[in-house]
Each structure stands twice: as structure tokens, then as C-alpha cells.
PDB file of C-alpha atoms and ligand atoms in Angstrom:
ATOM      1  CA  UNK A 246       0.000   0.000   0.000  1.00  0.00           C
ATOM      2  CA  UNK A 247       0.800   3.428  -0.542  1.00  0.00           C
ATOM      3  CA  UNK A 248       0.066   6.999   0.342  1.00  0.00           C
ATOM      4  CA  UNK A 249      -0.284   8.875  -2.880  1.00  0.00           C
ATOM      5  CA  UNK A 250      -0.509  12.883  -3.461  1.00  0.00           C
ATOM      6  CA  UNK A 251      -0.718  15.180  -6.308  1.00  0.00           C
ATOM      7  CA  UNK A 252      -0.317  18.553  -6.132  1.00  0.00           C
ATOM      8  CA  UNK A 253      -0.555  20.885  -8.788  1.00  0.00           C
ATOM      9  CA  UNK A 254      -0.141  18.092 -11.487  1.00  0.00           C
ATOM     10  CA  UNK A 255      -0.674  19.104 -14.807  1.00  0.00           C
ATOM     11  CA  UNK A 256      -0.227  17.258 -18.141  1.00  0.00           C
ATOM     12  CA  UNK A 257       0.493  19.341 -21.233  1.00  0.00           C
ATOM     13  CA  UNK A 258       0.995  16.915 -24.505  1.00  0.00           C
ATOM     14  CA  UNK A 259       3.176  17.959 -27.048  1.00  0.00           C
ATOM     15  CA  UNK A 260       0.582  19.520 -29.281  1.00  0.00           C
ATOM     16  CA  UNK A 261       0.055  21.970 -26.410  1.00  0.00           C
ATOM     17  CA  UNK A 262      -3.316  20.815 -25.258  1.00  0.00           C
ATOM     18  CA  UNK A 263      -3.794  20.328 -21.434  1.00  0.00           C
ATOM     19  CA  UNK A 264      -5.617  16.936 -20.493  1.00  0.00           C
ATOM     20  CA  UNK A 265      -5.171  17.380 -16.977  1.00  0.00           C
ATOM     21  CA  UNK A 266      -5.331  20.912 -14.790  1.00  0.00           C
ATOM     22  CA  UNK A 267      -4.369  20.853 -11.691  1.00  0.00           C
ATOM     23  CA  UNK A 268      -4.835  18.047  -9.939  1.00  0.00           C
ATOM     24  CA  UNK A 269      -5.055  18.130  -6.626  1.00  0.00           C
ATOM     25  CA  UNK A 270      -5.262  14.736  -4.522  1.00  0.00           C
ATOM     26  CA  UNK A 271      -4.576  12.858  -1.338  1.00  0.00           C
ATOM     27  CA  UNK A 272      -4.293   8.963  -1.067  1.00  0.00           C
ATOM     28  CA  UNK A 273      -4.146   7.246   2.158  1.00  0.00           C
ATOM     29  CA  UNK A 274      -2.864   3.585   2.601  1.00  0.00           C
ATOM     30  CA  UNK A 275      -4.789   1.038   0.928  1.00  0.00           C
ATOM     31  CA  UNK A 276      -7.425   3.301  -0.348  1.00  0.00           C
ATOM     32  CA  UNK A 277      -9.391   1.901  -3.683  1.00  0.00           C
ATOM     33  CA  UNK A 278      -9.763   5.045  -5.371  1.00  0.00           C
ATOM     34  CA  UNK A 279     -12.239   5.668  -8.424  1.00  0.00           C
ATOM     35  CA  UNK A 280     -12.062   8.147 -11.782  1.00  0.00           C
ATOM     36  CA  UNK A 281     -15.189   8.568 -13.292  1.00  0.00           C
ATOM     37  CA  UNK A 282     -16.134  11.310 -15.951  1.00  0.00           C
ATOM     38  CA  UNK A 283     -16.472  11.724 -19.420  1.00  0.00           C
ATOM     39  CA  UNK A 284     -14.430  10.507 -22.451  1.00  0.00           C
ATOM     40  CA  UNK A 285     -11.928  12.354 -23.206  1.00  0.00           C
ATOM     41  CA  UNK A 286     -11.483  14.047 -19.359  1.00  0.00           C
ATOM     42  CA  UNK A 287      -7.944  12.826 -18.710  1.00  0.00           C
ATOM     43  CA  UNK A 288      -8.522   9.907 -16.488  1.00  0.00           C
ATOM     44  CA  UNK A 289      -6.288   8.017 -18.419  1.00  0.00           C
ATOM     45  CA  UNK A 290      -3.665  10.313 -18.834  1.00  0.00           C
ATOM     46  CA  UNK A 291      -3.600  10.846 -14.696  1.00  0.00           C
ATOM     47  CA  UNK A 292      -2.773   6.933 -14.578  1.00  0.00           C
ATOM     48  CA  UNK A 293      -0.349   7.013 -16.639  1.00  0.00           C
ATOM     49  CA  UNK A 294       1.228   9.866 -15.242  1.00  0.00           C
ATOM     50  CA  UNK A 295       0.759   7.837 -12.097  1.00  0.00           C
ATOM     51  CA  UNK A 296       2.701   4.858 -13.679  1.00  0.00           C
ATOM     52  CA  UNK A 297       5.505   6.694 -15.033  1.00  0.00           C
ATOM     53  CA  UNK A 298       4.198   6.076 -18.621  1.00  0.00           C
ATOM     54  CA  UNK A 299       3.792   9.784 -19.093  1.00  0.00           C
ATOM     55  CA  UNK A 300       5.627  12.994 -17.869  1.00  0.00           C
ATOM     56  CA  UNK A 301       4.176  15.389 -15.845  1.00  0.00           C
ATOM     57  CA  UNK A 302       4.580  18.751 -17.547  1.00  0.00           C
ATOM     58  CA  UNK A 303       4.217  20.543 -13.998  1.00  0.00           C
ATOM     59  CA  UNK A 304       3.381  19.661 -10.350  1.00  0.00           C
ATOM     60  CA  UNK A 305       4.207  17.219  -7.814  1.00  0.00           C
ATOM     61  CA  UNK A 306       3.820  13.665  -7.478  1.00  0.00           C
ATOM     62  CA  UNK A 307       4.945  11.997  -4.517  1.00  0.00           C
ATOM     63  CA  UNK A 308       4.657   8.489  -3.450  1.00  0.00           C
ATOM     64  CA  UNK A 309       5.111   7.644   0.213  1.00  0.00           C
ATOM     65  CA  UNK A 310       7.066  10.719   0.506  1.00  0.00           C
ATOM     66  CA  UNK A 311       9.219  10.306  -2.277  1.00  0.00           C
ATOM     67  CA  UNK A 312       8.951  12.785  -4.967  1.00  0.00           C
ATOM     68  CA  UNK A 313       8.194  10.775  -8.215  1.00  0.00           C
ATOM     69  CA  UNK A 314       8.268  13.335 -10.793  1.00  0.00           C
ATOM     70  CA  UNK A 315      11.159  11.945 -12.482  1.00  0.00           C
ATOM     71  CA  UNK A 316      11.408   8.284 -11.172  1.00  0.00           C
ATOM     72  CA  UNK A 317      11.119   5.406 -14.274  1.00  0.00           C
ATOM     73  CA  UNK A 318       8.087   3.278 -14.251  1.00  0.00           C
ATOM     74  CA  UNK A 319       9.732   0.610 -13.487  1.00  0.00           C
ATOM     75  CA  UNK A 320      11.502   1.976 -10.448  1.00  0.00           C
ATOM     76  CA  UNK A 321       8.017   3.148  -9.072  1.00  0.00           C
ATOM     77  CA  UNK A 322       6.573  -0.299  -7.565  1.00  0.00           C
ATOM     78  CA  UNK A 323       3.368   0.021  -9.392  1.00  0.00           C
ATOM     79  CA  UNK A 324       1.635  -2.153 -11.812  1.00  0.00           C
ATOM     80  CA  UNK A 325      -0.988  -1.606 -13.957  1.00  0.00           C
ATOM     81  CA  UNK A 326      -3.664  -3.252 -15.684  1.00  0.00           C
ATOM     82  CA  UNK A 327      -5.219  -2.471 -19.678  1.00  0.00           C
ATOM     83  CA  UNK A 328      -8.560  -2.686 -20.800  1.00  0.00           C
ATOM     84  CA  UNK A 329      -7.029  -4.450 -24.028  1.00  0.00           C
ATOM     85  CA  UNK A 330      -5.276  -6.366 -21.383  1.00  0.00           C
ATOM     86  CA  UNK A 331      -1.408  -5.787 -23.265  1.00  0.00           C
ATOM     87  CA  UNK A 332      -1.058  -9.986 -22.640  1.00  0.00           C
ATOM     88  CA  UNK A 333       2.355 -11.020 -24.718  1.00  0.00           C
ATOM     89  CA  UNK A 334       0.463 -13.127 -27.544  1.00  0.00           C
ATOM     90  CA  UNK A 335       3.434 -15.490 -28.380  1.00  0.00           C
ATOM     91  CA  UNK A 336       3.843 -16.350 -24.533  1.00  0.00           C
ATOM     92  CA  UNK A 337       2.140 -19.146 -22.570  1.00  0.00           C
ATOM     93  CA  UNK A 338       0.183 -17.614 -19.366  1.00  0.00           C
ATOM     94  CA  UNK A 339       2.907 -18.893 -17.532  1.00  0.00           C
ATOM     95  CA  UNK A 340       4.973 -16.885 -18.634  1.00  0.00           C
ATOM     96  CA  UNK A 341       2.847 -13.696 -19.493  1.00  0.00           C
ATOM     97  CA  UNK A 342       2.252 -13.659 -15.600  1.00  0.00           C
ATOM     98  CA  UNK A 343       6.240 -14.523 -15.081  1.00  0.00           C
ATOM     99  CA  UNK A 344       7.652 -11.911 -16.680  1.00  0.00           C
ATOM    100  CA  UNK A 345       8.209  -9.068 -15.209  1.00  0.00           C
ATOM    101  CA  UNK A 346       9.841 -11.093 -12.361  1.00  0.00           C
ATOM    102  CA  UNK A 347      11.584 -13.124 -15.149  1.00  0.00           C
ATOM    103  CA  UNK A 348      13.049  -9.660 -16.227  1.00  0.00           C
ATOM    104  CA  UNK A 349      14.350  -9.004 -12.685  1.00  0.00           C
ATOM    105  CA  UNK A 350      16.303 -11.935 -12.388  1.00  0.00           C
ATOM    106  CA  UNK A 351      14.309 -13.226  -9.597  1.00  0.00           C
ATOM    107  CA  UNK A 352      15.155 -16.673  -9.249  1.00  0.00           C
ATOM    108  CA  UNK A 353      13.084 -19.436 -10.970  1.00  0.00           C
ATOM    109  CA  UNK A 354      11.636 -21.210  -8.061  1.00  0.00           C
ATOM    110  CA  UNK A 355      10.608 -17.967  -6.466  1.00  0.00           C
ATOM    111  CA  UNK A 356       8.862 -17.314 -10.188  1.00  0.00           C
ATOM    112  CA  UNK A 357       7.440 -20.370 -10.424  1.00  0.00           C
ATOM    113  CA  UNK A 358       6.106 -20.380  -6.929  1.00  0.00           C
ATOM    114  CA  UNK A 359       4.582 -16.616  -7.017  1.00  0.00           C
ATOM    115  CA  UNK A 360       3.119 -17.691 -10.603  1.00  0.00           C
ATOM    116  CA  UNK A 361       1.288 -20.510  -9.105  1.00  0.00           C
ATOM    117  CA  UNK A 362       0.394 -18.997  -6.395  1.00  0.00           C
ATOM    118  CA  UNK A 363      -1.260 -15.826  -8.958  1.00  0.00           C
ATOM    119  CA  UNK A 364      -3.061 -18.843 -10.524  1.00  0.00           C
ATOM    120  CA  UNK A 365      -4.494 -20.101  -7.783  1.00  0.00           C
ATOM    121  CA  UNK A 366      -6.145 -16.935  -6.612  1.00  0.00           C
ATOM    122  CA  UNK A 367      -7.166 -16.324 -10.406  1.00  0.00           C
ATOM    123  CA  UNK A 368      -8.576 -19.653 -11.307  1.00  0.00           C
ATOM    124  CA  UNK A 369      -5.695 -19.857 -13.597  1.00  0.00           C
ATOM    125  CA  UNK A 370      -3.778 -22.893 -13.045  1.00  0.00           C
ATOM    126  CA  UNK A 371      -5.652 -25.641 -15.761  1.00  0.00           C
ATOM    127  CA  UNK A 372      -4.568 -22.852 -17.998  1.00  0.00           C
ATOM    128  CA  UNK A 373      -0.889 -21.980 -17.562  1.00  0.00           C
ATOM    129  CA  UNK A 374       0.078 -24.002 -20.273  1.00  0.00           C
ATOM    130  CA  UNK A 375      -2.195 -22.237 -23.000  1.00  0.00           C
ATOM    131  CA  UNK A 376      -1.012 -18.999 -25.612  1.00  0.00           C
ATOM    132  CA  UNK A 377      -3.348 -15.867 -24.978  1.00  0.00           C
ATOM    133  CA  UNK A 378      -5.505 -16.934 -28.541  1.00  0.00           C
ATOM    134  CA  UNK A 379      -6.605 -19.804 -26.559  1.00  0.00           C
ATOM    135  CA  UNK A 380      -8.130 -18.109 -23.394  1.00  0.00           C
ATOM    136  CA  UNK A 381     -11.677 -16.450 -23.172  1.00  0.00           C
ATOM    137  CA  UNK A 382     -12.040 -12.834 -22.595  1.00  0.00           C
ATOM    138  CA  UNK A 383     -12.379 -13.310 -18.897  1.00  0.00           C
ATOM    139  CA  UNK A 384      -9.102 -15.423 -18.296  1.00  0.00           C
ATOM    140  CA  UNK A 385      -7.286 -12.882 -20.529  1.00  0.00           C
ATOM    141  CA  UNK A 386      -8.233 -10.433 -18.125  1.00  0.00           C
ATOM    142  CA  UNK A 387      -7.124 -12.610 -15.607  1.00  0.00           C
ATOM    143  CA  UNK A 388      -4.043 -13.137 -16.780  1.00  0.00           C
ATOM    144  CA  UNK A 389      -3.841  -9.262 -17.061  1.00  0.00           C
ATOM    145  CA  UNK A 390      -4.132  -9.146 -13.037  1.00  0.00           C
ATOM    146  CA  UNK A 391      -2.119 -11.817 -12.467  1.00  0.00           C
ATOM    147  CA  UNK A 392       0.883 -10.239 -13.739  1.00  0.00           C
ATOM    148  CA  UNK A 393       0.556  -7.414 -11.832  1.00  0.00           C
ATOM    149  CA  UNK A 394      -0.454  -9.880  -8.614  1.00  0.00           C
ATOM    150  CA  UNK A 395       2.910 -11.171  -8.746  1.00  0.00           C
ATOM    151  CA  UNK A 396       4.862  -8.377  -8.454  1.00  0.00           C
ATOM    152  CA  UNK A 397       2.833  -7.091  -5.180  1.00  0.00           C
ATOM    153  CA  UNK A 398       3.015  -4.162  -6.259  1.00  0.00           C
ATOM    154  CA  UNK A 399       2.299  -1.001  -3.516  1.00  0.00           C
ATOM    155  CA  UNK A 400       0.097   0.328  -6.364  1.00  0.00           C
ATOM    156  CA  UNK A 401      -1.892  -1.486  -8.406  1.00  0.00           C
ATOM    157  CA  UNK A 402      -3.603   0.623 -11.629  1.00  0.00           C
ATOM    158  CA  UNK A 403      -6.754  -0.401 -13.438  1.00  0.00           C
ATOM    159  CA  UNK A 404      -7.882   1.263 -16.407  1.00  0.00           C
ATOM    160  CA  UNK A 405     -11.269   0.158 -17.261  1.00  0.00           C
ATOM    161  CA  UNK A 406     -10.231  -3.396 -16.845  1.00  0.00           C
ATOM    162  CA  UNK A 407     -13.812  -4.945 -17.296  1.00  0.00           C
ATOM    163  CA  UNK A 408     -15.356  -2.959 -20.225  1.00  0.00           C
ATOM    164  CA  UNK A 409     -14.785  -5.203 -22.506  1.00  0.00           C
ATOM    165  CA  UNK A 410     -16.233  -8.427 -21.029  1.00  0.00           C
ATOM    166  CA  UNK A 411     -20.073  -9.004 -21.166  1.00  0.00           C
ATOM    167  CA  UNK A 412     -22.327  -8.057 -18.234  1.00  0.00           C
ATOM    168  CA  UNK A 413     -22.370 -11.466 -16.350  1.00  0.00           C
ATOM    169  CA  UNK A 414     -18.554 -11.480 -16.561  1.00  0.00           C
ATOM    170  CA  UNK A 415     -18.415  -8.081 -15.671  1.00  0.00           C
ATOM    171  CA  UNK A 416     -20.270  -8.980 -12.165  1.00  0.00           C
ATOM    172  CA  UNK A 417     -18.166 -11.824 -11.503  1.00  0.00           C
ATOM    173  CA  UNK A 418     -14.595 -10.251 -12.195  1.00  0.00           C
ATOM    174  CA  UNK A 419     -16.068  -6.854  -9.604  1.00  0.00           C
ATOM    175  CA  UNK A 420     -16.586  -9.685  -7.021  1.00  0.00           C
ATOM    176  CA  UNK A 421     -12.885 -10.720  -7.717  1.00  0.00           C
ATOM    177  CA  UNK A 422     -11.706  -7.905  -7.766  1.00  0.00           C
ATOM    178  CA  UNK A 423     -12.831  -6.828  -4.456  1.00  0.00           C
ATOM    179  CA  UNK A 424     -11.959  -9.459  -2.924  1.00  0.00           C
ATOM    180  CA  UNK A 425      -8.456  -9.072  -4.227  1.00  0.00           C
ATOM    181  CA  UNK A 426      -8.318  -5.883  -2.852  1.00  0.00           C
ATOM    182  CA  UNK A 427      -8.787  -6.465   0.444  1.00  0.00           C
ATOM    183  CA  UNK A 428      -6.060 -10.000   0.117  1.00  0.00           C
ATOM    184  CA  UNK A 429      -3.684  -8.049  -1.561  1.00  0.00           C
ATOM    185  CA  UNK A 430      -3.231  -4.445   0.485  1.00  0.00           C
ATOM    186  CA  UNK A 431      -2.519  -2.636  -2.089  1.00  0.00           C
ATOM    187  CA  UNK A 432      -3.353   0.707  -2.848  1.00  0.00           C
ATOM    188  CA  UNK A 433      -6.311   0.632  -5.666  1.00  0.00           C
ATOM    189  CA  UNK A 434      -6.732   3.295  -8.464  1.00  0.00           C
ATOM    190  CA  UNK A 435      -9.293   2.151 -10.967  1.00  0.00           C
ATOM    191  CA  UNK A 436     -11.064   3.809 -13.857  1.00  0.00           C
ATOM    192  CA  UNK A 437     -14.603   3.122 -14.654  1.00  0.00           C
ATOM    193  CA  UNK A 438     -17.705   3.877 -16.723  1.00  0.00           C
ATOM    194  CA  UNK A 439     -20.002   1.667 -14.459  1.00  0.00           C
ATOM    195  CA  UNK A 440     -22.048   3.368 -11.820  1.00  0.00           C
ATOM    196  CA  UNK A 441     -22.260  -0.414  -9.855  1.00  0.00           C
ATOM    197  CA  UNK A 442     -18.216  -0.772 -10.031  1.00  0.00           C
ATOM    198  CA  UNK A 443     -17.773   2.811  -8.823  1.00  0.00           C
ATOM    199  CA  UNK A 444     -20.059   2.506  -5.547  1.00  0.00           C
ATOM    200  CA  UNK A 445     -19.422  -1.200  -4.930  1.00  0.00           C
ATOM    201  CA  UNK A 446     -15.767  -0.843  -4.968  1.00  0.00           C
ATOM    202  CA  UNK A 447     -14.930   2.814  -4.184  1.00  0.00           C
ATOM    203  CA  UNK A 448     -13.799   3.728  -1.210  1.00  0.00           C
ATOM    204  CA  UNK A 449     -13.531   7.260  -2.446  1.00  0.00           C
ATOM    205  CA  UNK A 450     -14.608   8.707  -5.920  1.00  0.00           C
ATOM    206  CA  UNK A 451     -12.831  11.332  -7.994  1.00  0.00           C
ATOM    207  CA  UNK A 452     -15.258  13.358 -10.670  1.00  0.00           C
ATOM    208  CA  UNK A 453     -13.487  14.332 -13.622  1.00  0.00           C
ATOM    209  CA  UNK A 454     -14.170  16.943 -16.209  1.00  0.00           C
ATOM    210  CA  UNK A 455     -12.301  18.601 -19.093  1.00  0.00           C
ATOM    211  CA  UNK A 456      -9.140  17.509 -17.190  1.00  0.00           C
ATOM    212  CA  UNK A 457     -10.237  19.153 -14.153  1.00  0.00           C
ATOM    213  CA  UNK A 458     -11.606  17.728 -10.909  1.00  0.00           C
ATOM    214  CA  UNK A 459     -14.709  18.275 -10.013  1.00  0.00           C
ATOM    215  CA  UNK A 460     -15.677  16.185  -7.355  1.00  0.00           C
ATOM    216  CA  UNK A 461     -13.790  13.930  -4.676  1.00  0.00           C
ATOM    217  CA  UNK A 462     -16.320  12.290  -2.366  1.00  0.00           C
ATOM    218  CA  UNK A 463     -16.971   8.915  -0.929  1.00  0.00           C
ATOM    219  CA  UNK A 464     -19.707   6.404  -3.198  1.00  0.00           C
ATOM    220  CA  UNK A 465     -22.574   7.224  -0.428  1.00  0.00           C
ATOM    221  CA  UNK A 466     -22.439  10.726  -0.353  1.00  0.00           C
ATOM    222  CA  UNK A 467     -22.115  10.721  -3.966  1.00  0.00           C
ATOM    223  CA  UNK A 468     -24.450   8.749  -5.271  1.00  0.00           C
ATOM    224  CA  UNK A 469     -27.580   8.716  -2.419  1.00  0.00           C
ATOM    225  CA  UNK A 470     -27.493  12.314  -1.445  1.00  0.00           C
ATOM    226  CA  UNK A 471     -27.122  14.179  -4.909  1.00  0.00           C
TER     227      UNK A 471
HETATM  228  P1  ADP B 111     -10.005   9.614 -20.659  1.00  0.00           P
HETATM  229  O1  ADP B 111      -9.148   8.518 -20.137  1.00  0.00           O
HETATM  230  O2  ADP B 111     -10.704  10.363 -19.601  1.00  0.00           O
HETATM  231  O3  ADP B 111     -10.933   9.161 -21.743  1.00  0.00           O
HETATM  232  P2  ADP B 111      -7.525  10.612 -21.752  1.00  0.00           P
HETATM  233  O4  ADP B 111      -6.684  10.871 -20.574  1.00  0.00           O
HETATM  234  O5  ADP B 111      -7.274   9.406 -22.557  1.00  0.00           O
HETATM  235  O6  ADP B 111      -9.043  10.701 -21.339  1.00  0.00           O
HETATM  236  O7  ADP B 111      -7.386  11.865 -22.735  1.00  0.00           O
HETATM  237  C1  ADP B 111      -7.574  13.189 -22.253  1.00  0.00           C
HETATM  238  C2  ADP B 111      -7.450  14.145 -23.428  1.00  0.00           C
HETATM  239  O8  ADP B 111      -6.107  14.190 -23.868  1.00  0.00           O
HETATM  240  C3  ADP B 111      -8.302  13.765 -24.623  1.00  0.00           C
HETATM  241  O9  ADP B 111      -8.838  14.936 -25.182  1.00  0.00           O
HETATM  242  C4  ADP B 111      -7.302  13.122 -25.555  1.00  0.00           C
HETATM  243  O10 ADP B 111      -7.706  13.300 -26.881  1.00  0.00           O
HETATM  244  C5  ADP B 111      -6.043  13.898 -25.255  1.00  0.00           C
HETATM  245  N1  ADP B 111      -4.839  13.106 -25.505  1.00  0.00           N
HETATM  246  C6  ADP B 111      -4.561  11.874 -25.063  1.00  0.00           C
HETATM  247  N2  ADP B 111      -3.355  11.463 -25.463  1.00  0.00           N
HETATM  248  C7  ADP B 111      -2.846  12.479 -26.189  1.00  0.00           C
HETATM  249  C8  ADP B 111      -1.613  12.695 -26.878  1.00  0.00           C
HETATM  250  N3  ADP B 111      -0.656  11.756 -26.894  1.00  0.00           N
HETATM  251  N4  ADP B 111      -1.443  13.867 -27.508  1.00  0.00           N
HETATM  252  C9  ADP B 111      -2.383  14.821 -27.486  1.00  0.00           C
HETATM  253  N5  ADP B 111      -3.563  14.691 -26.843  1.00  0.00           N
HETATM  254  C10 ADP B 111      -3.796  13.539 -26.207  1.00  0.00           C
HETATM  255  P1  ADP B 112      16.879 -19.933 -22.480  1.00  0.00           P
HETATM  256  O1  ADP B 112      16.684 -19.207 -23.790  1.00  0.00           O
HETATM  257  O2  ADP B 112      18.291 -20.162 -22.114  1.00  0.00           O
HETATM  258  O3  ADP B 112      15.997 -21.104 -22.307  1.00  0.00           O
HETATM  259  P2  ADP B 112      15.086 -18.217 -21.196  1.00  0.00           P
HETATM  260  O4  ADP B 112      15.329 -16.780 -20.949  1.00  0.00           O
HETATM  261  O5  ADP B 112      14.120 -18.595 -22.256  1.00  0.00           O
HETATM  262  O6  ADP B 112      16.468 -18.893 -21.388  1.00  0.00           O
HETATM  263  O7  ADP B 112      14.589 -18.907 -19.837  1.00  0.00           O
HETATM  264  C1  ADP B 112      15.385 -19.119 -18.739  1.00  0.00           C
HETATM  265  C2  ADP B 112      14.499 -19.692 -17.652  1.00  0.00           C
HETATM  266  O8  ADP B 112      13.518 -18.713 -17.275  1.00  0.00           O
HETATM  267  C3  ADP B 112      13.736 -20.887 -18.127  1.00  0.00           C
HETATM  268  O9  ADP B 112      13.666 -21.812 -17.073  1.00  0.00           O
HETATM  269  C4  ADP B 112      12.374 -20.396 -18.467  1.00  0.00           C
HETATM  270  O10 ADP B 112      11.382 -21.358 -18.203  1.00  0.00           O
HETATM  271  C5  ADP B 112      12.222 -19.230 -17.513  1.00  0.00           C
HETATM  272  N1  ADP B 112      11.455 -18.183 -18.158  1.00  0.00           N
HETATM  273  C6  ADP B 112      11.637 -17.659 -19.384  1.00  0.00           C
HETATM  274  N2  ADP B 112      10.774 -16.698 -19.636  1.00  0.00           N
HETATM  275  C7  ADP B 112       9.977 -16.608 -18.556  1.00  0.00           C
HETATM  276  C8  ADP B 112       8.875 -15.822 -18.201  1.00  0.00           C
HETATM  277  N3  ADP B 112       8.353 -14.904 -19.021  1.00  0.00           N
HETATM  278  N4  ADP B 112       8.309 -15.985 -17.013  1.00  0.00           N
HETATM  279  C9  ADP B 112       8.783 -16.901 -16.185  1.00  0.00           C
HETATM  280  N5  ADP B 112       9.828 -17.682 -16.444  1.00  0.00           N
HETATM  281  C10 ADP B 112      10.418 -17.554 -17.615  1.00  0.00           C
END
């Protein structure tokens, strides 16, 4: 888990326009924060920032107390999760949820034990063995969080991870989630479309609009007393 604050961020792309205006936010410790809002409002962009995927043109991000501004992604203890899940399509699961420990040298018992163990909690393991092409759009997505499981990462980023499975799924995988989030203490930052995800899972909800924030409250106060 992690305490998270922004201050001041902005995010001016290279074109000049400004996706995000100064955003202002405080995180506490295993928080499972929300962005809602409008296409096009920068929720995105503030993960990525978030990740390390994307420079922060001006402001302040610090993570536990550590300024991150200018940290690598990969330096920053933070995983995140696609909602076109990113799985490596000529990899087995195995190894798509391997990976990024395979590329820190961790050694290969300690993979292969954290793997299984990702499976496990996933539903995973009849399916290690399998390519990406071979999985339904739920285990894909799966797959998708178990890479980032592994890793245990202090942050873990979700960027619409369900919109692209059908409503049952959709129910099922929030359930999972959840529950992941309170086995894993992690800190939770997760974008979202769905009203049900945002109040079910929120612990607080951000309001986005024209990369400005509009709103930070928590789901009840949001959503019963409008
Ligand atoms: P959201 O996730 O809320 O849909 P995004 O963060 O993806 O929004 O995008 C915010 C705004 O920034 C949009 O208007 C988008 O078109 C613009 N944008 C995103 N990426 C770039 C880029 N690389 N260059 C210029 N503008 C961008
Ligand atoms: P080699 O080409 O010498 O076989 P590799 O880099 O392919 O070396 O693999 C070395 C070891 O790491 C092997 O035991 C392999 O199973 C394991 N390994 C390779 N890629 C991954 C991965 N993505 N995730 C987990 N383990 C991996």
C-alpha cells in the first residue's frame, strides 16, 4: 500500500493541449480510489502519469514521501492493468504472468512459486500451459491481473479493466476484484464507466471533467445524497 498525493499536477501533450489541470489529490494507505467522468477528461492520462508512462509537464507527485516526478516506471513499484489487457500473444500464461519477475532476475523457483500462487487466486492454473488466442475474454483479463499480482506491487492501476467483457462477466470479475483488494493491500486506483463498479468498490470517488476535478467524495455521499 501506498500513500499517494498530487499537487498541482498538470499534463500538457506535445501539441500543447492540457488533459489534466491541476490536480489536486490525497491517497491514504490502501485506499481503492475511483475516476469517473467523461471521455476524453484525462482519467487516463492521470494513470499514466501515475505509472511513469507519461511525464508530468508541472506539479508534484509523490509516493510515500518520495517525490516521483522523475522516477522510471519501473523503479516506481506500481503495476498496472489495460482494458485491451497488453497480454504477450506469443507467450504461454505462464509466462505472461512470469515476466516481469523473469526480467528481474528473480530466481526461478521464487517465479514459479509466485506464478502458481497468482493462478491459484485467479482460477488460472488448468490454464498456464495455453497462448493468450486460446483463453476467453475473462481469463485474458485474468491473466492481465495476475501479472501485476505477482509483483505485489504497492500500487496497483486499473484502467477500465472490465469494459470489454459481457455483463455477467463483468459482475463476476467486480466480485474478484474486491476481494483481491482487500487479500492483496494494495493501494487501488481504478477507472470506470459503471455506476455499480464505482459505488461497490470505491472507497472514495474522484469526478473528472475537461481535465479538471470536479468532485472527490466517498460512493454514499455521492451517489444517495445528490
Ligand atoms: P479519458 O481517459 O478520460 O478518456 P484521456 O486521458 O485518454 O481521457 O485523454 C484526455 C485528453 O487528452 C483527450 O482529449 C485526448 O484526446 C487527449 N490526448 C490523449 N493522449 C494524447 C496525446 N498523446 N497527444 C495529445 N492529446 C492527447
Ligand atoms: P533460455 O533461452 O536459455 O531457455 P530463457 O530466458 O528462455 O532462457 O529462460 C530461462 C528460464 O527462465 C527458463 O527456465 C524459463 O522457463 C524461464 N522463463 C523464461 N521466460 C519466462 C517468463 N516470461 N516468465 C517466467 N519464467 C520464464
Amino acid at each position: 500500500m501506498a500513500h499517494i498525493q498530487l499537487k498541482h499536477v498538470c499534463k500538457r501533450y506535445e501539441n500543447g493541449f492540457e488533459a489534466v489541470k491541476d490536480f489536486n489529490l490525497e491517497i491514504q494507505d490502501n485506499e481503492f480510489i475511483i475516476f469517473v467522468g467523461p471521455s476524453g477528461c484525462g482519467k487516463s492520462t492521470t494513470l499514466r502519469m501515475l505509472a511513469g508512462l507519461e511525464n508530468i509537464s508541472e506539479g508534484e507527485l509523490y509516493i510515500d514521501g518520495e517525490r516521483m516526478n522523475e522516477v522510471e516506471a519501473c523503479d516506481r513499484d506500481i503495476a498496472m492493468v489495460f482494458q485491451n489487457y497488453a497480454l504477450y500473444p506469443h507467450m504461454t500464461v505462464r509466462k505472461n504472468i512470469g515476466y516481469s519477475l523473469h526480467i528481474r532476475h528473480e530466481k526461478k523457483e521464487v517465479i514459479e512459486a509466485k506464478v502458481n500462487e497468482a493462478a491459484e487466486i485467479l482460477g488460472l492454473t488448468e490454464v498456464l500451459d495455453r497462448k493468450p488466442s486460446e483463453l476467453s475474454g475473462g481469463q485474458k483479463q485474468r491473466v492481465a491481473m495476475g501479472r501485476a499480482i505477482v509483483r505485489n506491487p504497492r500500487v496497483f492501476l486499473m484502467d477500465e479493466p472490465l469494459s470489454n467483457l459481457d455483463a455477467k462477466l463483468r459482475g463476476q470479475m467486480r466480485v474478484e476484484i474486491a476481494s483481491l483488494y482487500h487479500k492483496l493491500n494494495s493501494t487501488f486506483i481504478y477507472v470506470t464507466h459503471d455506476q455499480t463498479e464505482a459505488m461497490t468498490l470505491g472507497t472514495r470517488i474522484v469526478v473528472m471533467k475537461d481535465g479538471v476535478v470536479q468532485q472527490v467524495d466517498t460512493p454514499e455521499r455521492l451517489f444517495r445524497y445528490p
